[in-house]
Rosetta silent file (secondary structure, phi, psi, omega in degrees, C-alpha in Angstrom):
SEQUENCE: MLITAASGTASPLVLPLRIVIILAVAVLLTVVLRFVVSRVIRRLSALPSRELGVHKNAKIVLGQPHRMGQRLRTFQSVLNSTIAIVIGSIALLMILAEVGVAVAPLLASAGVVGVALAFGAQSLVRDIISGVFMLVEDQYGVGDRVDLGSTGATMASGTVEQVALRITTVRDDDGRIWHIRNGEIMRVANESQGWSSAIAQVQVVPGTDIVATRELMAAVSAQLRAEDGYQGAILDDPEVRVEEISGAGITLRWSVRTQPGQQWRVASAMRRRLTTAFAEHDIELV
SCORE:     score description
SCORE:     0.000 S_00000001
   1 L     0.000  134.910 -179.747  122.371   13.390   58.873 S_00000001
   2 L   -73.447  141.734  174.702  119.001   14.957   59.626 S_00000001
   3 L   -83.847  123.688 -176.834  118.914   18.553   60.755 S_00000001
   4 E  -111.303  149.950  177.046  116.998   18.607   64.066 S_00000001
   5 L   -83.206  176.893 -177.825  115.330   21.442   65.883 S_00000001
   6 L   -62.797  -29.609 -178.586  115.961   22.264   69.519 S_00000001
   7 L   -78.397   -6.258  179.287  113.034   20.059   70.581 S_00000001
   8 L    94.679   -4.917  178.667  114.648   17.030   68.916 S_00000001
   9 L   -89.284  155.351 -179.457  112.095   16.757   66.093 S_00000001
  10 E   -67.565  140.563  178.923  113.099   16.827   62.440 S_00000001
  11 L   -69.513  141.621  178.852  112.962   20.229   60.809 S_00000001
  12 L   -67.962  -11.751 -179.225  110.153   20.659   58.239 S_00000001
  13 L   -87.229   -8.947 -174.708  112.734   22.051   55.817 S_00000001
  14 H   -65.385  -49.234 -176.983  114.716   18.811   55.644 S_00000001
  15 H   -62.113  -51.204  177.017  112.505   16.998   53.108 S_00000001
  16 H   -58.966  -36.803 -179.979  112.193   19.907   50.649 S_00000001
  17 H   -64.526  -42.764  178.307  115.921   20.528   50.989 S_00000001
  18 H   -62.421  -41.693 -179.796  116.744   16.894   50.172 S_00000001
  19 H   -64.504  -41.744  178.738  114.433   16.968   47.129 S_00000001
  20 H   -62.904  -41.170  179.345  115.995   20.199   45.902 S_00000001
  21 H   -63.372  -42.737  178.962  119.484   18.701   46.309 S_00000001
  22 H   -61.444  -45.550  179.719  118.467   15.570   44.345 S_00000001
  23 H   -64.383  -41.081 -179.515  117.013   17.674   41.543 S_00000001
  24 H   -64.021  -43.413  179.065  120.041   19.964   41.485 S_00000001
  25 H   -64.338  -40.676  179.820  122.458   17.019   41.308 S_00000001
  26 H   -62.778  -45.363  179.310  120.373   15.396   38.551 S_00000001
  27 H   -64.839  -43.827 -179.970  120.325   18.585   36.478 S_00000001
  28 H   -62.720  -43.105 -179.319  124.038   19.202   37.062 S_00000001
  29 H   -65.363  -38.874  177.777  124.932   15.614   36.150 S_00000001
  30 H   -63.006  -45.258  179.839  122.820   15.816   32.976 S_00000001
  31 H   -62.999  -43.166 -178.118  124.498   19.058   31.916 S_00000001
  32 H   -65.009  -46.117 -178.556  127.979   17.699   32.643 S_00000001
  33 H   -65.410  -39.515  177.359  127.420   14.429   30.768 S_00000001
  34 H   -65.887  -35.650  176.944  125.918   16.229   27.780 S_00000001
  35 H   -65.380  -41.375  178.411  128.882   18.598   27.795 S_00000001
  36 H   -63.211  -43.979  178.503  131.263   15.621   27.832 S_00000001
  37 H   -60.168  -43.670  179.944  129.368   14.003   24.944 S_00000001
  38 H   -62.636  -41.447  178.827  129.507   17.267   22.999 S_00000001
  39 H   -64.438  -43.253  179.867  133.270   17.600   23.578 S_00000001
  40 H   -62.794  -42.261  179.666  133.902   14.015   22.496 S_00000001
  41 H   -62.440  -42.716 -179.647  131.801   14.516   19.342 S_00000001
  42 H   -64.916  -40.921  179.761  133.702   17.704   18.468 S_00000001
  43 H   -67.386  -39.244  176.690  137.075   16.001   18.975 S_00000001
  44 H   -64.628  -36.310  178.739  136.073   13.041   16.848 S_00000001
  45 H   -67.533  -25.419 -177.756  134.906   15.424   14.128 S_00000001
  46 L   -92.157    5.317  179.080  138.312   17.110   14.186 S_00000001
  47 L   -64.472  153.809  177.636  140.283   13.896   13.656 S_00000001
  48 L   -57.409  148.497 -177.072  142.551   13.756   10.581 S_00000001
  49 L   -69.278  146.934  175.000  140.750   12.707    7.420 S_00000001
  50 L  -134.752  158.488  178.696  140.784    9.096    6.278 S_00000001
  51 L   -95.885  139.656  179.117  139.544    7.390    3.175 S_00000001
  52 L   -75.747  -22.761 -178.282  136.645    4.980    3.326 S_00000001
  53 L    78.861   21.426  177.587  137.979    2.960    0.410 S_00000001
  54 L   -65.191  -39.611  179.242  134.655    2.989   -1.433 S_00000001
  55 E  -151.449  149.632 -174.107  136.502    3.674   -4.678 S_00000001
  56 L   -61.467  -27.996  178.505  140.145    4.282   -5.395 S_00000001
  57 L  -106.709   -2.769 -176.652  139.398    7.850   -6.543 S_00000001
  58 E   -94.967   90.859 -176.546  136.370    8.476   -4.338 S_00000001
  59 L   -89.477  104.783  178.079  137.830   10.181   -1.300 S_00000001
  60 L  -100.950  113.789 -173.762  135.138   10.549    1.329 S_00000001
  61 L   -84.412  118.406 -179.237  136.565   12.543    4.227 S_00000001
  62 L   -72.314  -29.814 -176.707  135.380   11.287    7.566 S_00000001
  63 L   -78.051  -12.747  179.915  136.525   14.348    9.461 S_00000001
  64 L   -84.058  160.115 -178.707  134.433   16.705    7.339 S_00000001
  65 L   -73.061   56.171  176.775  130.804   17.474    8.173 S_00000001
  66 L  -119.552 -105.097 -173.867  129.562   14.850    5.745 S_00000001
  67 H   -68.599  -56.501 -177.152  129.220   11.157    6.507 S_00000001
  68 H   -66.411  -37.405  177.431  131.049   10.880    9.812 S_00000001
  69 H   -60.561  -41.152  178.238  129.781   14.285   10.929 S_00000001
  70 H   -65.692  -41.486 -179.147  126.198   13.194   10.280 S_00000001
  71 H   -66.893  -39.915  178.945  126.715    9.916   12.099 S_00000001
  72 H   -65.105  -39.809  177.366  128.293   11.638   15.102 S_00000001
  73 H   -64.651  -35.779  177.893  125.403   14.117   15.322 S_00000001
  74 H   -64.316  -47.316  178.075  122.977   11.202   15.227 S_00000001
  75 H   -63.221  -36.743  178.852  124.761    9.434   18.100 S_00000001
  76 H   -63.072  -42.438  178.919  124.907   12.691   20.052 S_00000001
  77 H   -62.454  -44.018 -179.566  121.137   13.130   19.751 S_00000001
  78 H   -67.744  -42.413  179.576  120.464    9.565   20.926 S_00000001
  79 H   -63.506  -41.287  178.681  122.989    9.772   23.797 S_00000001
  80 H   -61.367  -42.193  178.301  121.534   13.059   25.044 S_00000001
  81 H   -65.350  -41.711 -179.257  118.043   11.549   25.125 S_00000001
  82 H   -64.735  -42.307  178.621  119.303    8.427   26.894 S_00000001
  83 H   -59.589  -45.863 -178.686  121.186   10.458   29.520 S_00000001
  84 H   -63.509  -40.590 -178.227  118.099   12.525   30.303 S_00000001
  85 H   -68.526  -45.855 -177.258  115.865    9.444   30.626 S_00000001
  86 H   -65.365  -50.097 -178.503  118.255    7.440   32.836 S_00000001
  87 H   -65.956  -39.140  178.301  119.153   10.295   35.205 S_00000001
  88 H   -62.890  -39.311  179.283  115.539   11.472   35.368 S_00000001
  89 H   -66.634  -43.591  179.116  114.341    7.967   36.282 S_00000001
  90 H   -63.651  -43.002  179.090  116.955    7.581   39.034 S_00000001
  91 H   -62.512  -39.325  178.847  116.142   11.022   40.441 S_00000001
  92 H   -63.178  -43.264  178.482  112.418   10.189   40.477 S_00000001
  93 H   -63.502  -40.210  179.533  113.032    6.971   42.404 S_00000001
  94 H   -65.575  -38.921  179.045  115.203    8.811   44.946 S_00000001
  95 H   -67.146  -41.296  177.243  112.543   11.471   45.451 S_00000001
  96 H   -60.747  -39.670  177.716  109.854    8.817   45.931 S_00000001
  97 H   -63.972  -37.002 -179.453  112.070    7.154   48.553 S_00000001
  98 H   -67.144  -35.791 -178.032  112.481   10.485   50.349 S_00000001
  99 L   -85.555    3.507  173.413  108.729   11.107   50.590 S_00000001
 100 L    99.873    6.265  178.218  108.185    7.659   52.093 S_00000001
 101 L   -78.423  132.862  179.214  107.117    5.617   49.081 S_00000001
 102 L   -72.719  107.315 -174.863  108.341    2.009   49.259 S_00000001
 103 H   -80.510  -33.830 -177.101  110.598    1.806   46.212 S_00000001
 104 H   -59.416  -50.355  176.773  111.647   -1.859   46.580 S_00000001
 105 H   -61.863  -32.170  179.428  108.163   -3.315   45.997 S_00000001
 106 H   -64.531  -42.810  178.819  107.748   -0.835   43.168 S_00000001
 107 H   -68.784  -36.872  179.872  110.897   -2.105   41.484 S_00000001
 108 H   -66.152  -40.438 -179.705  109.912   -5.728   42.094 S_00000001
 109 H   -73.332  -18.923 -179.062  106.485   -5.211   40.568 S_00000001
 110 H   -63.099  -33.354  178.645  108.050   -3.421   37.594 S_00000001
 111 H   -66.311  -41.788  178.939  109.290   -6.759   36.269 S_00000001
 112 H   -66.051  -44.653  178.702  105.825   -8.269   36.401 S_00000001
 113 H   -63.026  -38.384  179.796  104.273   -5.181   34.853 S_00000001
 114 H   -61.784  -39.981  178.244  106.989   -5.184   32.188 S_00000001
 115 H   -64.705  -40.935  179.867  106.122   -8.752   31.182 S_00000001
 116 H   -66.156  -40.712 -179.422  102.445   -7.848   30.975 S_00000001
 117 H   -71.620  -25.626 -177.296  103.143   -4.729   28.952 S_00000001
 118 H   -60.542  -34.306  179.926  105.487   -6.590   26.615 S_00000001
 119 H   -68.951  -28.557  179.466  102.556   -8.432   25.060 S_00000001
 120 H   -98.314   -2.427 -177.043  100.860   -5.130   24.296 S_00000001
 121 L  -124.527   33.767 -179.276  103.998   -3.235   23.355 S_00000001
 122 H   -65.025  -36.291  178.939  105.565   -5.551   20.809 S_00000001
 123 H   -66.105  -36.438  177.865  105.544   -2.820   18.168 S_00000001
 124 H   -64.413  -44.443  178.553  107.360   -0.463   20.570 S_00000001
 125 H   -62.462  -41.748  179.467  110.053   -3.077   21.243 S_00000001
 126 H   -62.660  -40.876  178.924  110.400   -3.709   17.509 S_00000001
 127 H   -61.398  -43.832 -177.141  110.782    0.042   16.848 S_00000001
 128 H   -68.202  -44.126  179.168  113.542    0.365   19.454 S_00000001
 129 H   -62.475  -41.801  177.547  115.425   -2.747   18.281 S_00000001
 130 H   -62.588  -38.209  177.997  115.205   -1.527   14.675 S_00000001
 131 H   -64.956  -38.367  178.140  116.528    1.869   15.796 S_00000001
 132 H   -64.048  -47.371  179.204  119.503    0.249   17.534 S_00000001
 133 H   -64.486  -35.965  178.401  120.425   -1.790   14.456 S_00000001
 134 H   -61.692  -42.516  179.932  119.961    1.278   12.246 S_00000001
 135 H   -69.766  -43.511 -177.705  122.468    3.245   14.333 S_00000001
 136 H   -64.891  -41.209 -177.300  124.979    0.396   14.597 S_00000001
 137 H   -84.760   -4.608  178.557  124.850   -0.360   10.864 S_00000001
 138 L    55.319   50.555  179.592  124.909    3.352    9.923 S_00000001
 139 L   -69.638  -38.497  175.021  121.988    3.006    7.510 S_00000001
 140 L  -162.547  167.015 -179.232  121.340    6.764    7.602 S_00000001
 141 L  -147.334  179.242  179.814  121.949    9.783    9.798 S_00000001
 142 L   -61.553  129.478 -179.693  120.905   13.369   10.396 S_00000001
 143 L    96.690  -13.198  178.715  121.204   15.361    7.170 S_00000001
 144 L   -72.785  147.624  171.214  121.026   12.361    4.828 S_00000001
 145 E   -98.055  121.540 -172.170  118.597   12.392    1.930 S_00000001
 146 E  -132.842  158.317  168.625  116.723    9.089    2.003 S_00000001
 147 E  -120.568  110.976 -174.792  113.853    7.198    0.474 S_00000001
 148 E   -92.643   15.570  175.496  112.321    5.018    3.176 S_00000001
 149 E    73.193 -153.474 -176.175  110.037    3.187    0.816 S_00000001
 150 E   -87.305  122.070  174.460  106.372    2.619    1.504 S_00000001
 151 E  -114.971  100.629 -172.360  105.109    3.651    4.944 S_00000001
 152 L    71.445 -119.705 -179.687  101.473    2.620    5.061 S_00000001
 153 L  -106.096    9.199 -172.801   99.975    3.965    1.844 S_00000001
 154 E  -125.566  143.472  173.218  102.544    6.744    1.376 S_00000001
 155 E   -84.209  125.325 -179.378  106.091    6.923    0.086 S_00000001
 156 E  -104.661  114.472  177.724  108.303    8.650    2.659 S_00000001
 157 E  -146.476  151.512 -179.445  111.340   10.416    1.217 S_00000001
 158 E   154.518 -155.264 -178.103  113.270   13.566    2.053 S_00000001
 159 E  -101.698  129.952  179.920  116.000   14.830    4.380 S_00000001
 160 E   -71.425  123.831  179.895  116.503   13.231    7.797 S_00000001
 161 E  -104.688  -28.371 -179.569  116.154   15.896   10.503 S_00000001
 162 E  -154.317  141.764  178.693  116.177   13.782   13.655 S_00000001
 163 E  -128.077  126.835  175.132  116.934   10.180   14.564 S_00000001
 164 L  -128.921  175.953 -178.442  115.850    8.497   17.801 S_00000001
 165 L   -68.063  -25.900 -177.073  115.617    4.894   18.911 S_00000001
 166 L  -108.720  -34.758 -171.337  111.880    4.768   18.150 S_00000001
 167 E  -126.479  140.408  169.617  111.150    7.507   15.625 S_00000001
 168 E  -113.740  130.522 -178.231  112.902    8.903   12.545 S_00000001
 169 E  -105.973  124.662 -177.409  111.881   12.416   11.459 S_00000001
 170 E  -126.600  134.365  174.336  112.066   13.228    7.741 S_00000001
 171 E  -104.418  123.164 -177.173  111.225   16.492    5.949 S_00000001
 172 L   -85.385 -178.364 -174.853  110.051   15.978    2.375 S_00000001
 173 L   -68.559  -18.938  177.836  110.478   18.311   -0.608 S_00000001
 174 L   -89.498    2.022  178.478  107.136   20.017    0.152 S_00000001
 175 L    88.732    1.579  179.780  108.318   20.972    3.643 S_00000001
 176 L   -80.219  145.611  178.091  106.170   18.434    5.478 S_00000001
 177 E   -97.803  127.665  176.711  107.571   16.597    8.503 S_00000001
 178 E  -109.738  125.627  175.021  107.146   12.827    8.574 S_00000001
 179 E  -103.769  109.033 -170.757  107.480   10.984   11.902 S_00000001
 180 E  -114.636  127.845  176.801  108.191    7.370   10.956 S_00000001
 181 E   -70.205  133.448 -175.893  108.444    4.472   13.393 S_00000001
 182 H   -61.085  -30.971 -179.596  111.723    2.636   12.902 S_00000001
 183 H   -70.091  -16.080 -179.741  109.989   -0.736   13.009 S_00000001
 184 H   -91.205   -7.320 -178.132  107.948    0.187    9.914 S_00000001
 185 L   -84.570  109.280 -177.527  111.008    0.919    7.773 S_00000001
 186 L   -92.105  -28.482  179.752  111.537   -2.139    5.600 S_00000001
 187 L  -149.913  153.893 -178.426  114.127   -0.691    3.206 S_00000001
 188 L  -133.514  124.338  171.225  116.284    2.431    2.974 S_00000001
 189 E  -106.147  107.008 -176.637  117.630    4.120   -0.142 S_00000001
 190 E   -98.322  115.780 -179.217  120.325    6.518    1.087 S_00000001
 191 L   -91.394    3.831 -175.386  121.319    9.137   -1.498 S_00000001
 192 L  -122.500   17.565 -174.831  123.951   10.735    0.775 S_00000001
 193 L  -114.972  128.733  176.884  126.175    7.806    1.696 S_00000001
 194 L    77.947  -88.286  178.715  129.521    7.027    0.111 S_00000001
 195 L  -155.144  164.336  178.427  129.072    8.516   -3.349 S_00000001
 196 E  -123.590  172.540 -177.602  126.356    9.356   -5.879 S_00000001
 197 E  -126.243  123.014  175.424  126.096    9.089   -9.638 S_00000001
 198 E   -94.140  131.798 -175.157  125.313   11.967  -12.010 S_00000001
 199 E  -130.138  135.463  174.635  123.746   10.859  -15.292 S_00000001
 200 E  -136.449  127.275 -179.802  122.998   12.745  -18.511 S_00000001
 201 E  -115.872  138.794  176.565  121.530   11.114  -21.609 S_00000001
 202 E  -130.996  148.441  177.948  121.388   12.572  -25.112 S_00000001
 203 E  -122.644  118.442 -178.502  119.853   11.164  -28.275 S_00000001
 204 E  -104.979  161.897 -176.568  121.392   12.106  -31.608 S_00000001
 205 L   -70.191  153.987  176.834  120.035   11.487  -35.083 S_00000001
 206 L   -59.527  144.327 -179.450  121.019    8.304  -36.972 S_00000001
 207 L    93.139   -3.113  178.676  124.227    8.651  -38.944 S_00000001
 208 L   -69.840  143.443  177.471  125.978   10.847  -36.383 S_00000001
 209 L   -70.861  104.095 -174.770  129.710   10.265  -35.935 S_00000001
 210 H   -68.032  -39.794 -178.495  129.661    8.458  -32.585 S_00000001
 211 H   -61.853  -47.270  179.386  133.440    8.587  -32.045 S_00000001
 212 H   -64.795  -37.041  179.676  133.568   12.352  -32.560 S_00000001
 213 H   -66.754  -40.906  178.677  130.495   12.844  -30.362 S_00000001
 214 H   -66.916  -38.695  177.395  132.002   10.822  -27.531 S_00000001
 215 H   -64.008  -38.795  178.001  135.261   12.773  -27.782 S_00000001
 216 H   -65.086  -42.232  178.734  133.299   16.030  -27.606 S_00000001
 217 H   -64.339  -37.357  177.537  131.409   14.828  -24.521 S_00000001
 218 H   -65.818  -38.831  178.830  134.705   13.830  -22.896 S_00000001
 219 H   -66.627  -42.306  177.686  136.167   17.278  -23.624 S_00000001
 220 H   -63.018  -37.974  178.165  133.109   19.014  -22.153 S_00000001
 221 H   -62.586  -42.679  179.731  133.423   16.768  -19.074 S_00000001
 222 H   -63.598  -39.604  177.684  137.066   17.748  -18.605 S_00000001
 223 H   -64.247  -41.908  179.963  136.162   21.440  -18.812 S_00000001
 224 H   -63.550  -44.138 -177.658  133.392   20.998  -16.258 S_00000001
 225 H   -67.363  -26.186 -178.857  135.633   19.140  -13.827 S_00000001
 226 H   -78.426  -15.455 -179.356  138.327   21.834  -14.114 S_00000001
 227 L   -71.279  148.616 -175.832  135.952   24.581  -12.965 S_00000001
 228 L   -59.758  -38.069 -176.087  136.285   25.750   -9.366 S_00000001
 229 L   -74.277   -9.872 -175.176  132.691   24.958   -8.477 S_00000001
 230 L  -125.249   -0.645 -179.275  132.919   21.321   -9.588 S_00000001
 231 L   -61.510  -43.265 -179.747  136.461   20.181   -8.747 S_00000001
 232 L   -83.339  -17.323 -176.961  135.441   18.799   -5.381 S_00000001
 233 L   -80.998  -36.239 -178.392  132.039   17.577   -6.526 S_00000001
 234 E   -92.731  127.533 -171.738  133.256   15.220   -9.281 S_00000001
 235 L   -94.238  -31.244 -178.133  135.247   12.274   -7.941 S_00000001
 236 L  -150.486 -176.643 -178.463  136.610   10.512  -11.021 S_00000001
 237 L   -70.852  142.029 -178.962  136.642   10.472  -14.813 S_00000001
 238 L   -74.578  164.862  176.789  133.244   10.165  -16.494 S_00000001
 239 E  -119.240  129.849  177.554  132.102    7.261  -18.624 S_00000001
 240 E  -119.948  123.282 -179.653  130.443    7.794  -22.008 S_00000001
 241 E  -142.721  159.785  176.731  128.848    4.826  -23.714 S_00000001
 242 E   -78.767  118.478 -176.478  126.240    4.017  -26.335 S_00000001
 243 E   -88.948  -38.418 -175.772  123.073    3.180  -24.433 S_00000001
 244 E  -159.222  144.980  174.423  120.680    2.371  -27.273 S_00000001
 245 E  -125.896  125.714  179.883  120.458    2.337  -31.056 S_00000001
 246 L  -145.979  177.687  178.146  117.083    2.511  -32.776 S_00000001
 247 L   -65.891  -25.051 -178.934  115.443    3.915  -35.864 S_00000001
 248 L   -77.951  -28.348 -178.645  114.618    7.082  -33.982 S_00000001
 249 L   164.205 -174.463 -179.490  118.226    7.803  -33.011 S_00000001
 250 E  -115.608  124.818 -178.647  121.299    6.857  -30.998 S_00000001
 251 E   -98.024  124.706  176.605  121.238    7.320  -27.243 S_00000001
 252 E  -109.619  137.502 -177.039  124.517    8.202  -25.484 S_00000001
 253 E  -116.796  123.528  177.210  124.796    7.968  -21.707 S_00000001
 254 E  -107.896  129.108  179.847  127.215   10.123  -19.692 S_00000001
 255 E  -143.359  148.848 -179.750  127.786    9.163  -16.045 S_00000001
 256 E  -154.298  148.891  176.187  130.247   10.131  -13.335 S_00000001
 257 E   -81.816  138.250 -178.520  130.659    9.566   -9.606 S_00000001
 258 E  -130.818  169.351  170.228  130.076   12.636   -7.439 S_00000001
 259 L   -63.672  148.247 -179.388  130.047   13.620   -3.813 S_00000001
 260 L   -55.723  134.208  179.049  126.751   12.643   -2.145 S_00000001
 261 L    84.860   -6.170 -178.380  124.001   15.156   -2.875 S_00000001
 262 L   -99.493   -3.053 -172.782  125.928   16.780   -5.732 S_00000001
 263 H   -64.759  -35.871 -178.072  124.651   14.537   -8.534 S_00000001
 264 H   -70.286  -41.023  179.550  121.710   16.760   -9.533 S_00000001
 265 H   -65.653  -42.957 -179.739  123.826   19.911   -9.764 S_00000001
 266 H   -66.344  -45.590 -178.926  126.560   18.163  -11.769 S_00000001
 267 H   -63.084  -40.579  179.113  124.088   16.473  -14.139 S_00000001
 268 H   -63.922  -43.320  178.597  122.218   19.741  -14.735 S_00000001
 269 H   -64.128  -38.821 -179.898  125.451   21.611  -15.526 S_00000001
 270 H   -66.453  -41.034  178.842  126.559   18.836  -17.887 S_00000001
 271 H   -62.308  -41.882  179.244  123.252   18.886  -19.790 S_00000001
 272 H   -62.438  -44.360 -177.984  123.496   22.658  -20.292 S_00000001
 273 H   -69.990  -34.871  178.009  127.060   22.423  -21.583 S_00000001
 274 H   -67.202  -39.344  178.081  126.295   19.498  -23.882 S_00000001
 275 H   -60.697  -43.681  178.811  123.397   21.356  -25.461 S_00000001
 276 H   -67.304  -43.878 -177.808  125.654   24.328  -26.208 S_00000001
 277 H   -65.471  -40.086  179.185  128.555   22.174  -27.434 S_00000001
 278 H   -65.335  -38.045  179.311  126.348   20.125  -29.774 S_00000001
 279 H   -66.942  -37.707 -179.565  124.873   23.286  -31.280 S_00000001
 280 H   -69.895  -28.864 -177.564  128.373   24.716  -31.864 S_00000001
 281 L  -104.475   14.951  175.839  129.555   21.512  -33.607 S_00000001
 282 L    56.132   40.862  174.433  126.354   21.010  -35.634 S_00000001
 283 L   -97.152  121.058 -174.643  125.422   17.761  -33.904 S_00000001
 284 L   -84.919  134.659  174.593  121.681   17.208  -34.205 S_00000001
 285 E  -100.110  148.511  178.701  119.652   16.011  -31.248 S_00000001
 286 L   -76.758    0.000    0.000  116.456   14.038  -31.635 S_00000001
């Protein structure tokens, strides 16, 4: 109901008051919905752990701030942006209606304008559709280390810092931020999903006792896995096999499944220990 003055005319404060109320409700609704989203994300993160079943010994805990935590943060970022856009658009239309702008013709013409813009915004539509499929299929999330292949003339790889429906933000090893349109991403190599593989190769001189060398590598692996800093990083027993035999030497390959992102640390520690163990047992490296 309009507030009227004694003369029967509408008060000049009515319109500003209505606009302020619309803005206040929009801001309050945005804050409340974002708070609800945040609470839901926190509760989902606190759910009891479950196994993904990637490997019988590879226990990836969904409740920990790893895979599921990254995916939930990604959805939270997208939902917060969507909430702000939807509520802001509705509030703008209500304010336009209050100041006397005919909103109905504006909405009717929006369909025609949308069709016209669609021909010039095909790349934008492709980016958004690609972003939706990326989120649904869980190709990557915030905190993942990825290689997004060739983007133009440059290889884009690094840690994902932000994911939106149109743009993915990646920070590379040099500290640079890459803003990549989702529609341009043709392939994704995710180094932080499921499990990773740590690999160490050594080449010994011809004539080396391969059986004894493999047993030594297995013993060093067991010692490494028993250490406090690597118990949770290494997921299962390592595999040692002969990779190549040539006149120059015999190549042995050590590999083991690790938690995502831990493969470089595990492989580096294994190489250091193998170098020391081979020197102690007089095993010559090429």
